[in-house]
Amino acid sequence: MDAAKNKYSIIVPTYNERLNIALIVYLIFKHLRDVDFEIIVVDDGSPDGTQEVVKQLQTLYGEDRIVSYIPPKFNPYAVGTAYIHGLKHVSGNFIVIMDADLSHHPKYLPSFIKKQLETGASIVTGTRYVKGGGVHGWNLMRKLTSRGANVLAQTLLWPGVSDLTGSFRLYKKSVLEDVISSCVSKGYVFQMEMIVRASRKGYHIEEVPITFVDRVFGSSKLGGSEIVEYLKGLVYLLMTT
């Protein structure tokens, strides 16, 4: 399939990303010059002025390229809910999910698209844990925690991918709609459940190495409670998949 025949809808959940959203949008446009795409910004009522910046971006790039949606109040930790809302407003046949905090660099998007076109994959996911991938800006403890969480999940769930908790992915729209409808997790466990259920359903999954960069501006929304939820989610998936 030719990339020119496809349209890519990029869903970007935001909460207090005023300092990041303009740069991430600029970089997406820079790296996808010859691709038909739209950016769906799903904002959880950010009090820092994120929505005002998005309005300015719509004036600059056009409301057909930057779609802003403010859903009924949802938990900014519940990333799965943001994607469900975003799906209602996409017009593309492929969906990209990525973070707004610059931890997912848009320079990898052409590699995602190329990999999908070459393999016909249903899902292309970015991975930190193969040759060419990595993490920048994390201390040793956070690296060990992340790596340990993935190794534990690999051992128990056998998902067939190296990075279960990554949230930088390209989906065929129909596949995302199918998989997301069977997921119950809403927090950071959501990403793991999505890829595990996709694997169990037999969808073709490919990986692209990426370097994850810790957020430059703003504060991380990951806390101790999310680690507990991750462990609960792991047990849930072990029992239900």
Short mmCIF file of C-alpha atoms in Angstrom, two decimals:
data_model
loop_
_atom_site.label_atom_id
_atom_site.label_comp_id
_atom_site.label_asym_id
_atom_site.label_seq_id
_atom_site.Cartn_x
_atom_site.Cartn_y
_atom_site.Cartn_z
CA MET A 1 0.00 0.00 0.00
CA ASP A 2 1.28 3.46 -0.91
CA ALA A 3 1.66 6.01 1.90
CA ALA A 4 0.10 8.61 -0.39
CA LYS A 5 -3.18 6.71 -0.25
CA ASN A 6 -3.24 6.73 3.54
CA LYS A 7 -4.16 9.37 6.07
CA TYR A 8 -2.59 9.34 9.51
CA SER A 9 -4.49 10.72 12.50
CA ILE A 10 -2.12 11.55 15.36
CA ILE A 11 -3.86 11.54 18.75
CA VAL A 12 -2.01 13.64 21.34
CA PRO A 13 -3.51 13.71 24.86
CA THR A 14 -2.56 16.83 26.79
CA TYR A 15 -2.73 18.09 30.34
CA ASN A 16 -0.70 21.19 31.20
CA GLU A 17 1.46 20.97 28.07
CA ARG A 18 1.50 24.69 27.19
CA LEU A 19 5.30 24.67 26.99
CA ASN A 20 5.45 21.58 24.77
CA ILE A 21 2.49 21.46 22.42
CA ALA A 22 3.68 24.08 19.91
CA LEU A 23 7.07 22.40 19.56
CA ILE A 24 5.64 18.89 19.17
CA VAL A 25 3.26 20.16 16.46
CA TYR A 26 6.09 21.95 14.65
CA LEU A 27 8.22 18.80 14.71
CA ILE A 28 5.37 16.65 13.39
CA PHE A 29 4.92 18.98 10.44
CA LYS A 30 8.69 19.07 9.89
CA HIS A 31 9.08 15.30 9.71
CA LEU A 32 5.88 14.46 7.81
CA ARG A 33 6.19 16.85 4.87
CA ASP A 34 4.93 14.40 2.23
CA VAL A 35 2.31 12.62 4.34
CA ASP A 36 -1.43 13.29 4.68
CA PHE A 37 -2.06 13.69 8.39
CA GLU A 38 -4.05 15.47 11.06
CA ILE A 39 -3.31 16.06 14.74
CA ILE A 40 -6.08 15.41 17.26
CA VAL A 41 -5.33 17.23 20.52
CA VAL A 42 -7.41 15.76 23.35
CA ASP A 43 -7.03 18.15 26.27
CA ASP A 44 -8.23 17.41 29.78
CA GLY A 45 -9.15 20.99 30.65
CA SER A 46 -5.57 22.12 31.24
CA PRO A 47 -5.49 25.18 33.53
CA ASP A 48 -2.09 26.33 32.23
CA GLY A 49 -3.26 27.76 28.90
CA THR A 50 -2.65 24.72 26.69
CA GLN A 51 -5.99 25.23 24.93
CA GLU A 52 -5.15 28.83 24.04
CA VAL A 53 -1.88 27.71 22.45
CA VAL A 54 -3.74 25.03 20.47
CA LYS A 55 -6.15 27.70 19.15
CA GLN A 56 -3.18 29.72 17.92
CA LEU A 57 -1.79 26.61 16.23
CA GLN A 58 -5.14 26.06 14.50
CA THR A 59 -4.94 29.61 13.13
CA LEU A 60 -1.42 28.95 11.90
CA TYR A 61 -1.81 25.45 10.43
CA GLY A 62 -5.57 25.27 9.83
CA GLU A 63 -8.41 23.63 11.75
CA ASP A 64 -8.39 20.75 9.25
CA ARG A 65 -4.85 19.86 10.31
CA ILE A 66 -5.13 20.60 14.05
CA VAL A 67 -8.32 19.27 15.61
CA SER A 68 -8.90 20.35 19.20
CA TYR A 69 -11.25 18.41 21.44
CA ILE A 70 -12.03 18.97 25.09
CA PRO A 71 -14.04 15.97 26.31
CA PRO A 72 -16.12 15.77 29.46
CA LYS A 73 -13.78 15.77 32.44
CA PHE A 74 -11.58 12.68 32.58
CA ASN A 75 -8.56 11.71 34.64
CA PRO A 76 -5.30 12.85 32.98
CA TYR A 77 -3.77 9.59 34.20
CA ALA A 78 -6.41 7.67 32.24
CA VAL A 79 -4.67 7.79 28.88
CA GLY A 80 -6.93 5.08 27.46
CA THR A 81 -9.94 7.34 27.89
CA ALA A 82 -8.20 10.09 25.92
CA TYR A 83 -7.67 7.74 22.97
CA ILE A 84 -11.30 6.62 23.06
CA HIS A 85 -12.38 10.27 22.89
CA GLY A 86 -9.85 11.03 20.17
CA LEU A 87 -11.01 8.13 18.00
CA LYS A 88 -14.41 9.80 17.68
CA HIS A 89 -12.83 12.70 15.80
CA VAL A 90 -10.30 11.06 13.47
CA SER A 91 -10.65 10.92 9.69
CA GLY A 92 -7.56 8.82 8.93
CA ASN A 93 -7.28 5.09 8.29
CA PHE A 94 -4.15 4.88 10.46
CA ILE A 95 -3.84 6.17 14.02
CA VAL A 96 -0.68 7.30 15.78
CA ILE A 97 -0.70 7.64 19.56
CA MET A 98 2.08 9.66 21.15
CA ASP A 99 2.78 11.86 24.16
CA ALA A 100 2.90 15.65 24.00
CA ASP A 101 5.81 16.07 26.40
CA LEU A 102 8.56 15.54 23.77
CA SER A 103 9.48 12.12 25.15
CA HIS A 104 8.36 10.72 21.78
CA HIS A 105 10.27 12.50 19.04
CA PRO A 106 8.31 12.92 15.79
CA LYS A 107 11.49 12.14 13.82
CA TYR A 108 10.60 8.46 14.28
CA LEU A 109 7.22 8.78 12.56
CA PRO A 110 8.60 8.17 9.03
CA SER A 111 10.22 4.96 10.32
CA PHE A 112 6.90 3.81 11.77
CA ILE A 113 5.12 4.48 8.48
CA LYS A 114 7.90 2.84 6.42
CA LYS A 115 7.88 -0.27 8.61
CA GLN A 116 4.11 -0.60 8.28
CA LEU A 117 4.21 -0.21 4.51
CA GLU A 118 7.02 -2.77 4.18
CA THR A 119 5.44 -5.40 6.44
CA GLY A 120 1.71 -4.74 6.29
CA ALA A 121 1.72 -4.73 10.10
CA SER A 122 -1.46 -3.98 12.03
CA ILE A 123 0.57 -2.26 14.75
CA VAL A 124 4.02 -0.68 14.79
CA THR A 125 5.29 0.09 18.26
CA GLY A 126 8.34 2.04 19.39
CA THR A 127 10.71 0.12 21.63
CA ARG A 128 13.46 1.19 23.98
CA TYR A 129 14.76 -2.33 24.45
CA VAL A 130 16.30 -3.42 21.15
CA LYS A 131 19.52 -2.37 19.38
CA GLY A 132 19.22 1.29 18.44
CA GLY A 133 16.70 2.06 21.18
CA GLY A 134 17.24 3.53 24.60
CA VAL A 135 16.30 6.04 27.29
CA HIS A 136 17.76 9.49 27.94
CA GLY A 137 17.30 11.51 31.12
CA TRP A 138 16.34 8.74 33.56
CA ASN A 139 18.33 7.93 36.65
CA LEU A 140 19.55 4.38 37.24
CA MET A 141 16.69 3.48 39.58
CA ARG A 142 14.02 4.49 37.07
CA LYS A 143 15.80 2.59 34.30
CA LEU A 144 15.99 -0.52 36.47
CA THR A 145 12.33 -0.18 37.47
CA SER A 146 11.19 0.15 33.85
CA ARG A 147 13.41 -2.66 32.61
CA GLY A 148 12.38 -4.91 35.49
CA ALA A 149 8.69 -4.25 34.84
CA ASN A 150 9.12 -5.23 31.20
CA VAL A 151 11.12 -8.35 31.99
CA LEU A 152 8.50 -9.42 34.52
CA ALA A 153 5.70 -8.90 32.02
CA GLN A 154 7.67 -10.68 29.28
CA THR A 155 8.21 -13.69 31.53
CA LEU A 156 4.59 -13.97 32.63
CA LEU A 157 2.67 -12.88 29.52
CA TRP A 158 4.85 -13.74 26.49
CA PRO A 159 3.45 -10.88 24.37
CA GLY A 160 5.94 -11.17 21.51
CA VAL A 161 7.17 -7.56 21.81
CA SER A 162 10.11 -6.14 23.74
CA ASP A 163 8.51 -2.98 25.17
CA LEU A 164 5.05 -3.44 26.65
CA THR A 165 4.67 -0.12 28.44
CA GLY A 166 5.68 2.17 25.58
CA SER A 167 2.99 4.56 24.37
CA PHE A 168 4.39 5.55 20.96
CA ARG A 169 2.52 3.42 18.42
CA LEU A 170 0.97 3.30 14.97
CA TYR A 171 -2.27 1.34 14.53
CA LYS A 172 -4.55 0.52 11.66
CA LYS A 173 -7.71 2.32 12.72
CA SER A 174 -9.87 -0.81 12.62
CA VAL A 175 -7.34 -2.66 14.78
CA LEU A 176 -7.17 0.09 17.39
CA GLU A 177 -10.97 0.22 17.57
CA ASP A 178 -11.14 -3.55 18.01
CA VAL A 179 -8.43 -3.83 20.64
CA ILE A 180 -9.41 -0.77 22.65
CA SER A 181 -12.99 -2.05 22.93
CA SER A 182 -11.74 -5.13 24.81
CA CYS A 183 -9.49 -3.25 27.25
CA VAL A 184 -10.58 -2.37 30.77
CA SER A 185 -7.44 -0.59 32.04
CA LYS A 186 -7.37 3.21 31.90
CA GLY A 187 -4.03 4.19 33.46
CA TYR A 188 -0.48 3.35 32.42
CA VAL A 189 -1.41 -0.35 32.48
CA PHE A 190 -3.58 0.45 29.46
CA GLN A 191 -0.59 0.38 27.09
CA MET A 192 0.44 -3.06 28.29
CA GLU A 193 -3.07 -4.43 28.06
CA MET A 194 -3.46 -3.06 24.53
CA ILE A 195 -0.37 -4.78 23.17
CA VAL A 196 -1.01 -8.05 25.02
CA ARG A 197 -4.60 -8.28 23.79
CA ALA A 198 -3.51 -7.38 20.26
CA SER A 199 -0.97 -10.18 20.38
CA ARG A 200 -3.56 -12.65 21.70
CA LYS A 201 -5.92 -11.65 18.88
CA GLY A 202 -3.23 -12.55 16.37
CA TYR A 203 -2.53 -9.09 14.99
CA HIS A 204 0.78 -8.55 13.19
CA ILE A 205 2.99 -6.37 15.39
CA GLU A 206 6.31 -4.84 14.34
CA GLU A 207 8.81 -2.79 16.35
CA VAL A 208 10.93 0.28 15.61
CA PRO A 209 13.79 1.26 17.95
CA ILE A 210 13.35 4.68 19.57
CA THR A 211 15.14 6.70 22.21
CA PHE A 212 12.73 7.81 24.91
CA VAL A 213 13.65 11.24 26.28
CA ASP A 214 12.40 12.28 29.71
CA ARG A 215 10.15 15.33 29.56
CA VAL A 216 11.96 18.65 29.23
CA PHE A 217 9.19 20.95 30.48
CA GLY A 218 6.55 20.21 33.09
CA SER A 219 6.31 17.40 35.61
CA SER A 220 5.85 13.67 35.21
CA LYS A 221 2.42 12.24 35.97
CA LEU A 222 3.85 8.84 36.99
CA GLY A 223 3.78 8.11 40.70
CA GLY A 224 3.96 5.26 43.18
CA SER A 225 0.26 4.54 42.78
CA GLU A 226 0.82 3.86 39.08
CA ILE A 227 3.46 1.25 39.92
CA VAL A 228 0.95 -0.50 42.19
CA GLU A 229 -1.65 -0.34 39.41
CA TYR A 230 0.90 -1.81 37.01
CA LEU A 231 1.41 -4.84 39.26
CA LYS A 232 -2.35 -5.27 39.68
CA GLY A 233 -2.75 -5.02 35.92
CA LEU A 234 -0.07 -7.63 35.34
CA VAL A 235 -1.90 -10.08 37.58
CA TYR A 236 -5.21 -9.25 35.84
CA LEU A 237 -3.76 -9.89 32.39
CA LEU A 238 -2.12 -13.10 33.56
CA MET A 239 -5.54 -14.36 34.66
CA THR A 240 -7.60 -13.11 31.70
CA THR A 241 -5.43 -13.53 28.58
#
